[in-house]
mmCIF file with all atom_site columns, C-alpha atoms in Angstrom:
data_model
loop_
_atom_site.group_PDB
_atom_site.id
_atom_site.type_symbol
_atom_site.label_atom_id
_atom_site.label_alt_id
_atom_site.label_comp_id
_atom_site.label_asym_id
_atom_site.label_entity_id
_atom_site.label_seq_id
_atom_site.pdbx_PDB_ins_code
_atom_site.Cartn_x
_atom_site.Cartn_y
_atom_site.Cartn_z
_atom_site.occupancy
_atom_site.B_iso_or_equiv
_atom_site.pdbx_formal_charge
_atom_site.auth_seq_id
_atom_site.auth_comp_id
_atom_site.auth_asym_id
_atom_site.auth_atom_id
_atom_site.pdbx_PDB_model_num
ATOM 1   C CA . UNK A 1 1   ? 73.635  113.428 99.274  1.00 96.00 ? 29  UNK A CA 1
ATOM 2   C CA . UNK A 1 2   ? 73.836  111.028 95.916  1.00 96.00 ? 30  UNK A CA 1
ATOM 3   C CA . UNK A 1 3   ? 70.512  109.032 96.328  1.00 96.00 ? 31  UNK A CA 1
ATOM 4   C CA . UNK A 1 4   ? 67.862  111.884 97.179  1.00 97.00 ? 32  UNK A CA 1
ATOM 5   C CA . UNK A 1 5   ? 69.997  113.591 94.347  1.00 97.00 ? 33  UNK A CA 1
ATOM 6   C CA . UNK A 1 6   ? 69.627  110.934 92.102  1.00 97.00 ? 34  UNK A CA 1
ATOM 7   C CA . UNK A 1 7   ? 66.028  110.062 93.171  1.00 97.00 ? 35  UNK A CA 1
ATOM 8   C CA . UNK A 1 8   ? 65.012  114.069 91.727  1.00 97.00 ? 36  UNK A CA 1
ATOM 9   C CA . UNK A 1 9   ? 67.495  113.637 88.776  1.00 97.00 ? 37  UNK A CA 1
ATOM 10  C CA . UNK A 1 10  ? 65.377  110.124 87.534  1.00 97.00 ? 38  UNK A CA 1
ATOM 11  C CA . UNK A 1 11  ? 62.041  112.336 88.178  1.00 97.00 ? 39  UNK A CA 1
ATOM 12  C CA . UNK A 1 12  ? 63.380  115.280 86.385  1.00 95.00 ? 40  UNK A CA 1
ATOM 13  C CA . UNK A 1 13  ? 64.492  112.779 83.467  1.00 95.00 ? 41  UNK A CA 1
ATOM 14  C CA . UNK A 1 14  ? 60.945  110.975 83.082  1.00 96.00 ? 42  UNK A CA 1
ATOM 15  C CA . UNK A 1 15  ? 59.105  114.672 83.362  1.00 96.00 ? 43  UNK A CA 1
ATOM 16  C CA . UNK A 1 16  ? 57.321  114.122 86.218  1.00 97.00 ? 44  UNK A CA 1
ATOM 17  C CA . UNK A 1 17  ? 57.264  115.800 89.316  1.00 98.00 ? 45  UNK A CA 1
ATOM 18  C CA . UNK A 1 18  ? 59.737  115.337 92.178  1.00 98.00 ? 46  UNK A CA 1
ATOM 19  C CA . UNK A 1 19  ? 57.573  115.390 95.218  1.00 98.00 ? 47  UNK A CA 1
ATOM 20  C CA . UNK A 1 20  ? 54.678  112.987 93.236  1.00 98.00 ? 48  UNK A CA 1
ATOM 21  C CA . UNK A 1 21  ? 57.607  110.334 92.243  1.00 98.00 ? 49  UNK A CA 1
ATOM 22  C CA . UNK A 1 22  ? 58.623  110.414 95.677  1.00 98.00 ? 50  UNK A CA 1
ATOM 23  C CA . UNK A 1 23  ? 55.224  109.736 96.546  1.00 98.00 ? 51  UNK A CA 1
ATOM 24  C CA . UNK A 1 24  ? 54.737  106.464 94.607  1.00 97.00 ? 52  UNK A CA 1
ATOM 25  C CA . UNK A 1 25  ? 58.321  105.249 95.493  1.00 97.00 ? 53  UNK A CA 1
ATOM 26  C CA . UNK A 1 26  ? 56.891  105.562 99.305  1.00 97.00 ? 54  UNK A CA 1
ATOM 27  C CA . UNK A 1 27  ? 53.410  104.372 98.650  1.00 95.00 ? 55  UNK A CA 1
ATOM 28  C CA . UNK A 1 28  ? 54.285  101.520 100.991 1.00 96.00 ? 56  UNK A CA 1
ATOM 29  C CA . UNK A 1 29  ? 56.127  103.457 103.611 1.00 97.00 ? 57  UNK A CA 1
ATOM 30  C CA . UNK A 1 30  ? 53.881  105.706 105.625 1.00 97.00 ? 58  UNK A CA 1
ATOM 31  C CA . UNK A 1 31  ? 56.320  107.433 107.485 1.00 97.00 ? 59  UNK A CA 1
ATOM 32  C CA . UNK A 1 32  ? 58.692  108.584 105.292 1.00 97.00 ? 60  UNK A CA 1
ATOM 33  C CA . UNK A 1 33  ? 55.123  109.563 103.170 1.00 98.00 ? 61  UNK A CA 1
ATOM 34  C CA . UNK A 1 34  ? 53.655  111.418 106.203 1.00 98.00 ? 62  UNK A CA 1
ATOM 35  C CA . UNK A 1 35  ? 56.742  113.408 105.845 1.00 98.00 ? 63  UNK A CA 1
ATOM 36  C CA . UNK A 1 36  ? 56.738  114.097 102.673 1.00 98.00 ? 64  UNK A CA 1
ATOM 37  C CA . UNK A 1 37  ? 53.799  115.435 102.268 1.00 98.00 ? 65  UNK A CA 1
ATOM 38  C CA . UNK A 1 38  ? 53.800  117.306 105.254 1.00 98.00 ? 66  UNK A CA 1
ATOM 39  C CA . UNK A 1 39  ? 56.701  119.206 104.393 1.00 98.00 ? 67  UNK A CA 1
ATOM 40  C CA . UNK A 1 40  ? 55.816  120.004 100.390 1.00 98.00 ? 68  UNK A CA 1
ATOM 41  C CA . UNK A 1 41  ? 52.116  121.144 101.753 1.00 98.00 ? 69  UNK A CA 1
ATOM 42  C CA . UNK A 1 42  ? 53.328  123.254 104.809 1.00 98.00 ? 70  UNK A CA 1
ATOM 43  C CA . UNK A 1 43  ? 56.417  124.356 101.712 1.00 98.00 ? 71  UNK A CA 1
ATOM 44  C CA . UNK A 1 44  ? 53.023  125.392 99.128  1.00 98.00 ? 72  UNK A CA 1
ATOM 45  C CA . UNK A 1 45  ? 54.672  122.802 96.462  1.00 98.00 ? 73  UNK A CA 1
ATOM 46  C CA . UNK A 1 46  ? 53.789  123.485 93.279  1.00 96.00 ? 74  UNK A CA 1
ATOM 47  C CA . UNK A 1 47  ? 52.469  127.293 94.244  1.00 98.00 ? 75  UNK A CA 1
ATOM 48  C CA . UNK A 1 48  ? 54.108  129.725 92.210  1.00 97.00 ? 76  UNK A CA 1
ATOM 49  C CA . UNK A 1 49  ? 57.227  131.809 93.585  1.00 97.00 ? 77  UNK A CA 1
ATOM 50  C CA . UNK A 1 50  ? 58.807  135.055 92.630  1.00 96.00 ? 78  UNK A CA 1
ATOM 51  C CA . UNK A 1 51  ? 60.757  134.630 89.749  1.00 97.00 ? 79  UNK A CA 1
ATOM 52  C CA . UNK A 1 52  ? 64.670  133.520 90.223  1.00 97.00 ? 80  UNK A CA 1
ATOM 53  C CA . UNK A 1 53  ? 63.366  131.057 92.669  1.00 98.00 ? 81  UNK A CA 1
ATOM 54  C CA . UNK A 1 54  ? 62.836  126.907 92.503  1.00 98.00 ? 82  UNK A CA 1
ATOM 55  C CA . UNK A 1 55  ? 62.184  124.723 95.447  1.00 98.00 ? 83  UNK A CA 1
ATOM 56  C CA . UNK A 1 56  ? 63.872  120.831 96.317  1.00 98.00 ? 84  UNK A CA 1
ATOM 57  C CA . UNK A 1 57  ? 63.147  118.212 98.391  1.00 98.00 ? 85  UNK A CA 1
ATOM 58  C CA . UNK A 1 58  ? 64.769  115.853 100.174 1.00 98.00 ? 86  UNK A CA 1
ATOM 59  C CA . UNK A 1 59  ? 63.603  112.630 102.374 1.00 98.00 ? 87  UNK A CA 1
ATOM 60  C CA . UNK A 1 60  ? 65.669  110.906 104.764 1.00 97.00 ? 88  UNK A CA 1
ATOM 61  C CA . UNK A 1 61  ? 65.389  107.885 107.368 1.00 97.00 ? 89  UNK A CA 1
ATOM 62  C CA . UNK A 1 62  ? 68.508  107.895 110.211 1.00 96.00 ? 90  UNK A CA 1
ATOM 63  C CA . UNK A 1 63  ? 68.471  106.885 114.361 1.00 96.00 ? 91  UNK A CA 1
ATOM 64  C CA . UNK A 1 64  ? 64.631  105.542 114.146 1.00 97.00 ? 92  UNK A CA 1
ATOM 65  C CA . UNK A 1 65  ? 63.288  109.200 112.352 1.00 98.00 ? 93  UNK A CA 1
ATOM 66  C CA . UNK A 1 66  ? 62.022  110.272 108.977 1.00 98.00 ? 94  UNK A CA 1
ATOM 67  C CA . UNK A 1 67  ? 62.701  114.010 107.818 1.00 98.00 ? 95  UNK A CA 1
ATOM 68  C CA . UNK A 1 68  ? 61.885  115.903 104.982 1.00 98.00 ? 96  UNK A CA 1
ATOM 69  C CA . UNK A 1 69  ? 62.653  118.959 103.541 1.00 98.00 ? 97  UNK A CA 1
ATOM 70  C CA . UNK A 1 70  ? 61.585  121.450 101.144 1.00 98.00 ? 98  UNK A CA 1
ATOM 71  C CA . UNK A 1 71  ? 64.620  124.053 100.305 1.00 98.00 ? 99  UNK A CA 1
ATOM 72  C CA . UNK A 1 72  ? 63.757  127.495 97.981  1.00 98.00 ? 100 UNK A CA 1
ATOM 73  C CA . UNK A 1 73  ? 66.716  129.164 96.880  1.00 98.00 ? 101 UNK A CA 1
ATOM 74  C CA . UNK A 1 74  ? 67.629  131.631 94.080  1.00 98.00 ? 102 UNK A CA 1
ATOM 75  C CA . UNK A 1 75  ? 71.183  132.376 93.258  1.00 97.00 ? 103 UNK A CA 1
ATOM 76  C CA . UNK A 1 76  ? 72.849  136.062 94.003  1.00 94.00 ? 104 UNK A CA 1
ATOM 77  C CA . UNK A 1 77  ? 75.805  136.952 91.829  1.00 92.00 ? 105 UNK A CA 1
ATOM 78  C CA . UNK A 1 78  ? 76.575  133.375 91.283  1.00 90.00 ? 106 UNK A CA 1
ATOM 79  C CA . UNK A 1 79  ? 76.181  132.188 94.745  1.00 94.00 ? 107 UNK A CA 1
ATOM 80  C CA . UNK A 1 80  ? 73.551  129.781 96.185  1.00 97.00 ? 108 UNK A CA 1
ATOM 81  C CA . UNK A 1 81  ? 71.399  132.120 98.280  1.00 97.00 ? 109 UNK A CA 1
ATOM 82  C CA . UNK A 1 82  ? 68.350  129.314 100.577 1.00 98.00 ? 110 UNK A CA 1
ATOM 83  C CA . UNK A 1 83  ? 65.601  131.766 101.762 1.00 98.00 ? 111 UNK A CA 1
ATOM 84  C CA . UNK A 1 84  ? 63.571  129.201 103.136 1.00 98.00 ? 112 UNK A CA 1
ATOM 85  C CA . UNK A 1 85  ? 63.648  125.199 104.459 1.00 98.00 ? 113 UNK A CA 1
ATOM 86  C CA . UNK A 1 86  ? 60.574  123.473 105.814 1.00 98.00 ? 114 UNK A CA 1
ATOM 87  C CA . UNK A 1 87  ? 61.086  120.376 107.305 1.00 98.00 ? 115 UNK A CA 1
ATOM 88  C CA . UNK A 1 88  ? 58.901  118.151 108.693 1.00 98.00 ? 116 UNK A CA 1
ATOM 89  C CA . UNK A 1 89  ? 59.912  115.060 111.072 1.00 98.00 ? 117 UNK A CA 1
ATOM 90  C CA . UNK A 1 90  ? 58.191  111.876 112.309 1.00 98.00 ? 118 UNK A CA 1
ATOM 91  C CA . UNK A 1 91  ? 60.561  110.715 115.359 1.00 98.00 ? 119 UNK A CA 1
ATOM 92  C CA . UNK A 1 92  ? 57.804  109.067 117.254 1.00 97.00 ? 120 UNK A CA 1
ATOM 93  C CA . UNK A 1 93  ? 56.430  109.937 120.223 1.00 97.00 ? 121 UNK A CA 1
ATOM 94  C CA . UNK A 1 94  ? 57.621  113.892 120.520 1.00 96.00 ? 122 UNK A CA 1
ATOM 95  C CA . UNK A 1 95  ? 58.741  113.669 123.965 1.00 94.00 ? 123 UNK A CA 1
ATOM 96  C CA . UNK A 1 96  ? 59.689  117.844 124.200 1.00 96.00 ? 124 UNK A CA 1
ATOM 97  C CA . UNK A 1 97  ? 58.612  119.634 120.815 1.00 97.00 ? 125 UNK A CA 1
ATOM 98  C CA . UNK A 1 98  ? 60.512  122.651 121.401 1.00 97.00 ? 126 UNK A CA 1
ATOM 99  C CA . UNK A 1 99  ? 64.246  120.646 121.796 1.00 97.00 ? 127 UNK A CA 1
ATOM 100 C CA . UNK A 1 100 ? 63.114  118.987 118.340 1.00 98.00 ? 128 UNK A CA 1
ATOM 101 C CA . UNK A 1 101 ? 62.066  122.443 116.641 1.00 98.00 ? 129 UNK A CA 1
ATOM 102 C CA . UNK A 1 102 ? 66.031  123.213 117.828 1.00 98.00 ? 130 UNK A CA 1
ATOM 103 C CA . UNK A 1 103 ? 67.450  120.079 117.083 1.00 97.00 ? 131 UNK A CA 1
ATOM 104 C CA . UNK A 1 104 ? 66.062  120.254 113.646 1.00 98.00 ? 132 UNK A CA 1
ATOM 105 C CA . UNK A 1 105 ? 67.214  123.772 112.738 1.00 97.00 ? 133 UNK A CA 1
ATOM 106 C CA . UNK A 1 106 ? 70.482  123.536 114.105 1.00 96.00 ? 134 UNK A CA 1
ATOM 107 C CA . UNK A 1 107 ? 71.326  119.930 111.855 1.00 96.00 ? 135 UNK A CA 1
ATOM 108 C CA . UNK A 1 108 ? 70.029  122.317 108.809 1.00 97.00 ? 136 UNK A CA 1
ATOM 109 C CA . UNK A 1 109 ? 72.414  125.252 110.135 1.00 96.00 ? 137 UNK A CA 1
ATOM 110 C CA . UNK A 1 110 ? 75.087  122.373 110.200 1.00 94.00 ? 138 UNK A CA 1
ATOM 111 C CA . UNK A 1 111 ? 74.237  120.839 106.727 1.00 96.00 ? 139 UNK A CA 1
ATOM 112 C CA . UNK A 1 112 ? 74.348  124.096 105.239 1.00 97.00 ? 140 UNK A CA 1
ATOM 113 C CA . UNK A 1 113 ? 77.456  125.190 106.224 1.00 93.00 ? 141 UNK A CA 1
ATOM 114 C CA . UNK A 1 114 ? 78.977  122.008 104.944 1.00 93.00 ? 142 UNK A CA 1
ATOM 115 C CA . UNK A 1 115 ? 76.753  122.268 101.405 1.00 96.00 ? 143 UNK A CA 1
ATOM 116 C CA . UNK A 1 116 ? 77.350  125.505 100.938 1.00 95.00 ? 144 UNK A CA 1
ATOM 117 C CA . UNK A 1 117 ? 80.411  126.684 102.482 1.00 89.00 ? 145 UNK A CA 1
ATOM 118 C CA . UNK A 1 118 ? 82.858  124.377 104.447 1.00 87.00 ? 146 UNK A CA 1
ATOM 119 C CA . UNK A 1 119 ? 85.959  122.769 102.457 1.00 85.00 ? 147 UNK A CA 1
ATOM 120 C CA . UNK A 1 120 ? 88.990  121.531 103.217 1.00 88.00 ? 148 UNK A CA 1
ATOM 121 C CA . UNK A 1 121 ? 92.163  121.817 100.574 1.00 88.00 ? 149 UNK A CA 1
ATOM 122 C CA . UNK A 1 122 ? 95.167  120.270 100.117 1.00 94.00 ? 150 UNK A CA 1
ATOM 123 C CA . UNK A 1 123 ? 98.540  121.542 98.972  1.00 94.00 ? 151 UNK A CA 1
ATOM 124 C CA . UNK A 1 124 ? 101.139 119.327 99.081  1.00 96.00 ? 152 UNK A CA 1
ATOM 125 C CA . UNK A 1 125 ? 99.830  116.993 101.438 1.00 95.00 ? 153 UNK A CA 1
ATOM 126 C CA . UNK A 1 126 ? 98.982  119.078 103.963 1.00 94.00 ? 154 UNK A CA 1
ATOM 127 C CA . UNK A 1 127 ? 95.323  120.609 105.230 1.00 93.00 ? 155 UNK A CA 1
ATOM 128 C CA . UNK A 1 128 ? 95.136  124.560 103.901 1.00 92.00 ? 156 UNK A CA 1
ATOM 129 C CA . UNK A 1 129 ? 92.504  125.461 106.575 1.00 90.00 ? 157 UNK A CA 1
ATOM 130 C CA . UNK A 1 130 ? 93.991  125.891 109.912 1.00 88.00 ? 158 UNK A CA 1
ATOM 131 C CA . UNK A 1 131 ? 90.192  128.327 111.681 1.00 87.00 ? 159 UNK A CA 1
ATOM 132 C CA . UNK A 1 132 ? 87.694  129.880 111.102 1.00 80.00 ? 160 UNK A CA 1
ATOM 133 C CA . UNK A 1 133 ? 88.977  132.501 109.120 1.00 81.00 ? 161 UNK A CA 1
ATOM 134 C CA . UNK A 1 134 ? 90.342  130.198 106.450 1.00 82.00 ? 162 UNK A CA 1
ATOM 135 C CA . UNK A 1 135 ? 87.275  127.361 106.606 1.00 81.00 ? 163 UNK A CA 1
ATOM 136 C CA . UNK A 1 136 ? 84.109  129.295 106.403 1.00 80.00 ? 164 UNK A CA 1
ATOM 137 C CA . UNK A 1 137 ? 81.098  128.295 107.985 1.00 83.00 ? 165 UNK A CA 1
ATOM 138 C CA . UNK A 1 138 ? 77.347  129.228 107.324 1.00 86.00 ? 166 UNK A CA 1
ATOM 139 C CA . UNK A 1 139 ? 77.035  132.704 108.764 1.00 87.00 ? 167 UNK A CA 1
ATOM 140 C CA . UNK A 1 140 ? 74.336  133.868 110.439 1.00 89.00 ? 168 UNK A CA 1
ATOM 141 C CA . UNK A 1 141 ? 73.136  136.288 108.101 1.00 91.00 ? 169 UNK A CA 1
ATOM 142 C CA . UNK A 1 142 ? 73.252  133.213 105.572 1.00 92.00 ? 170 UNK A CA 1
ATOM 143 C CA . UNK A 1 143 ? 70.593  131.782 107.245 1.00 96.00 ? 171 UNK A CA 1
ATOM 144 C CA . UNK A 1 144 ? 67.657  130.835 105.674 1.00 98.00 ? 172 UNK A CA 1
ATOM 145 C CA . UNK A 1 145 ? 63.596  131.001 107.789 1.00 98.00 ? 173 UNK A CA 1
ATOM 146 C CA . UNK A 1 146 ? 63.402  127.595 108.855 1.00 98.00 ? 174 UNK A CA 1
ATOM 147 C CA . UNK A 1 147 ? 59.898  126.333 109.854 1.00 98.00 ? 175 UNK A CA 1
ATOM 148 C CA . UNK A 1 148 ? 59.571  122.754 111.815 1.00 98.00 ? 176 UNK A CA 1
ATOM 149 C CA . UNK A 1 149 ? 56.806  120.740 111.672 1.00 98.00 ? 177 UNK A CA 1
ATOM 150 C CA . UNK A 1 150 ? 56.339  117.353 113.883 1.00 98.00 ? 178 UNK A CA 1
ATOM 151 C CA . UNK A 1 151 ? 54.053  114.646 112.547 1.00 97.00 ? 179 UNK A CA 1
ATOM 152 C CA . UNK A 1 152 ? 51.915  113.292 115.729 1.00 95.00 ? 180 UNK A CA 1
ATOM 153 C CA . UNK A 1 153 ? 53.292  109.922 116.054 1.00 95.00 ? 181 UNK A CA 1
ATOM 154 C CA . UNK A 1 154 ? 52.707  106.794 118.308 1.00 94.00 ? 182 UNK A CA 1
ATOM 155 C CA . UNK A 1 155 ? 55.798  105.349 117.133 1.00 95.00 ? 183 UNK A CA 1
ATOM 156 C CA . UNK A 1 156 ? 58.986  104.356 119.459 1.00 96.00 ? 184 UNK A CA 1
ATOM 157 C CA . UNK A 1 157 ? 60.700  107.852 120.029 1.00 96.00 ? 185 UNK A CA 1
ATOM 158 C CA . UNK A 1 158 ? 64.156  108.264 117.675 1.00 97.00 ? 186 UNK A CA 1
ATOM 159 C CA . UNK A 1 159 ? 66.545  110.718 117.515 1.00 96.00 ? 187 UNK A CA 1
ATOM 160 C CA . UNK A 1 160 ? 66.522  114.080 117.208 1.00 95.00 ? 188 UNK A CA 1
ATOM 161 C CA . UNK A 1 161 ? 69.981  115.448 117.416 1.00 88.00 ? 189 UNK A CA 1
ATOM 162 C CA . UNK A 1 162 ? 71.454  114.391 113.726 1.00 94.00 ? 190 UNK A CA 1
ATOM 163 C CA . UNK A 1 163 ? 68.314  113.370 111.285 1.00 97.00 ? 191 UNK A CA 1
ATOM 164 C CA . UNK A 1 164 ? 68.250  116.794 110.315 1.00 96.00 ? 192 UNK A CA 1
ATOM 165 C CA . UNK A 1 165 ? 71.373  117.365 108.874 1.00 97.00 ? 193 UNK A CA 1
ATOM 166 C CA . UNK A 1 166 ? 71.704  115.142 105.729 1.00 97.00 ? 194 UNK A CA 1
ATOM 167 C CA . UNK A 1 167 ? 68.462  115.904 103.873 1.00 98.00 ? 195 UNK A CA 1
ATOM 168 C CA . UNK A 1 168 ? 69.548  119.467 103.639 1.00 98.00 ? 196 UNK A CA 1
ATOM 169 C CA . UNK A 1 169 ? 72.507  119.163 101.006 1.00 98.00 ? 197 UNK A CA 1
ATOM 170 C CA . UNK A 1 170 ? 70.232  117.339 98.406  1.00 98.00 ? 198 UNK A CA 1
ATOM 171 C CA . UNK A 1 171 ? 66.906  119.340 98.722  1.00 98.00 ? 199 UNK A CA 1
ATOM 172 C CA . UNK A 1 172 ? 69.066  122.646 97.968  1.00 98.00 ? 200 UNK A CA 1
ATOM 173 C CA . UNK A 1 173 ? 71.432  120.961 95.092  1.00 98.00 ? 201 UNK A CA 1
ATOM 174 C CA . UNK A 1 174 ? 67.723  120.108 93.812  1.00 98.00 ? 202 UNK A CA 1
ATOM 175 C CA . UNK A 1 175 ? 66.398  123.040 93.664  1.00 98.00 ? 203 UNK A CA 1
ATOM 176 C CA . UNK A 1 176 ? 69.765  124.383 91.932  1.00 98.00 ? 204 UNK A CA 1
ATOM 177 C CA . UNK A 1 177 ? 68.728  121.871 89.519  1.00 97.00 ? 205 UNK A CA 1
ATOM 178 C CA . UNK A 1 178 ? 65.370  123.250 88.922  1.00 97.00 ? 206 UNK A CA 1
ATOM 179 C CA . UNK A 1 179 ? 66.393  126.339 89.030  1.00 97.00 ? 207 UNK A CA 1
ATOM 180 C CA . UNK A 1 180 ? 69.217  126.021 86.665  1.00 96.00 ? 208 UNK A CA 1
ATOM 181 C CA . UNK A 1 181 ? 68.776  122.953 84.964  1.00 94.00 ? 209 UNK A CA 1
ATOM 182 C CA . UNK A 1 182 ? 72.377  122.063 85.948  1.00 94.00 ? 210 UNK A CA 1
ATOM 183 C CA . UNK A 1 183 ? 73.034  119.167 88.842  1.00 95.00 ? 211 UNK A CA 1
ATOM 184 C CA . UNK A 1 184 ? 75.655  119.580 90.923  1.00 96.00 ? 212 UNK A CA 1
ATOM 185 C CA . UNK A 1 185 ? 77.476  116.714 92.491  1.00 94.00 ? 213 UNK A CA 1
ATOM 186 C CA . UNK A 1 186 ? 80.187  118.142 94.176  1.00 93.00 ? 214 UNK A CA 1
ATOM 187 C CA . UNK A 1 187 ? 79.973  119.731 98.109  1.00 93.00 ? 215 UNK A CA 1
ATOM 188 C CA . UNK A 1 188 ? 80.336  122.654 98.606  1.00 94.00 ? 216 UNK A CA 1
ATOM 189 C CA . UNK A 1 189 ? 77.735  123.341 95.997  1.00 96.00 ? 217 UNK A CA 1
ATOM 190 C CA . UNK A 1 190 ? 79.198  125.425 93.623  1.00 93.00 ? 218 UNK A CA 1
ATOM 191 C CA . UNK A 1 191 ? 77.215  126.918 90.422  1.00 91.00 ? 219 UNK A CA 1
ATOM 192 C CA . UNK A 1 192 ? 79.776  126.898 87.451  1.00 84.00 ? 220 UNK A CA 1
ATOM 193 C CA . UNK A 1 193 ? 80.331  130.338 85.889  1.00 76.00 ? 221 UNK A CA 1
#
């Protein structure tokens, strides 16, 4: 979250497109560049969006897999609404593409829950949340449209369980920054009123 938010913030401060800047930074890393290019292309990066929407991007490597995500967001009554997530993964040889797609979707759902809803708070040294009635997780109506694209690869197979989770929070935060000009630095993400 911190690294991908910072890279986006540096691009913003330099007045350059965040995807173009990442392409420059990843020039020597073909697998990460490949997922970035695929996600940006499939998301229509640079094409106009409806008024009140913006896109954000993040790239991550873990468990031998490379993932890029583009999140499309808006604000609805002061809350972040994620409409669409485009995910590209290079996990090496894709043994079971349906499983890869399902794992990326579930990783994005889990990550969105943490990014937008799930907070643990303390009072008098005790956790205040006790169950799902007071510890919010992502609800079905809040789940965006998710598109998963697998990079054809002959590399050694990598993981497909966890790698879908880390890029979603910074992709959403970067989209909010593009939309509002405000950088969110804490999770869960809250837009100040």
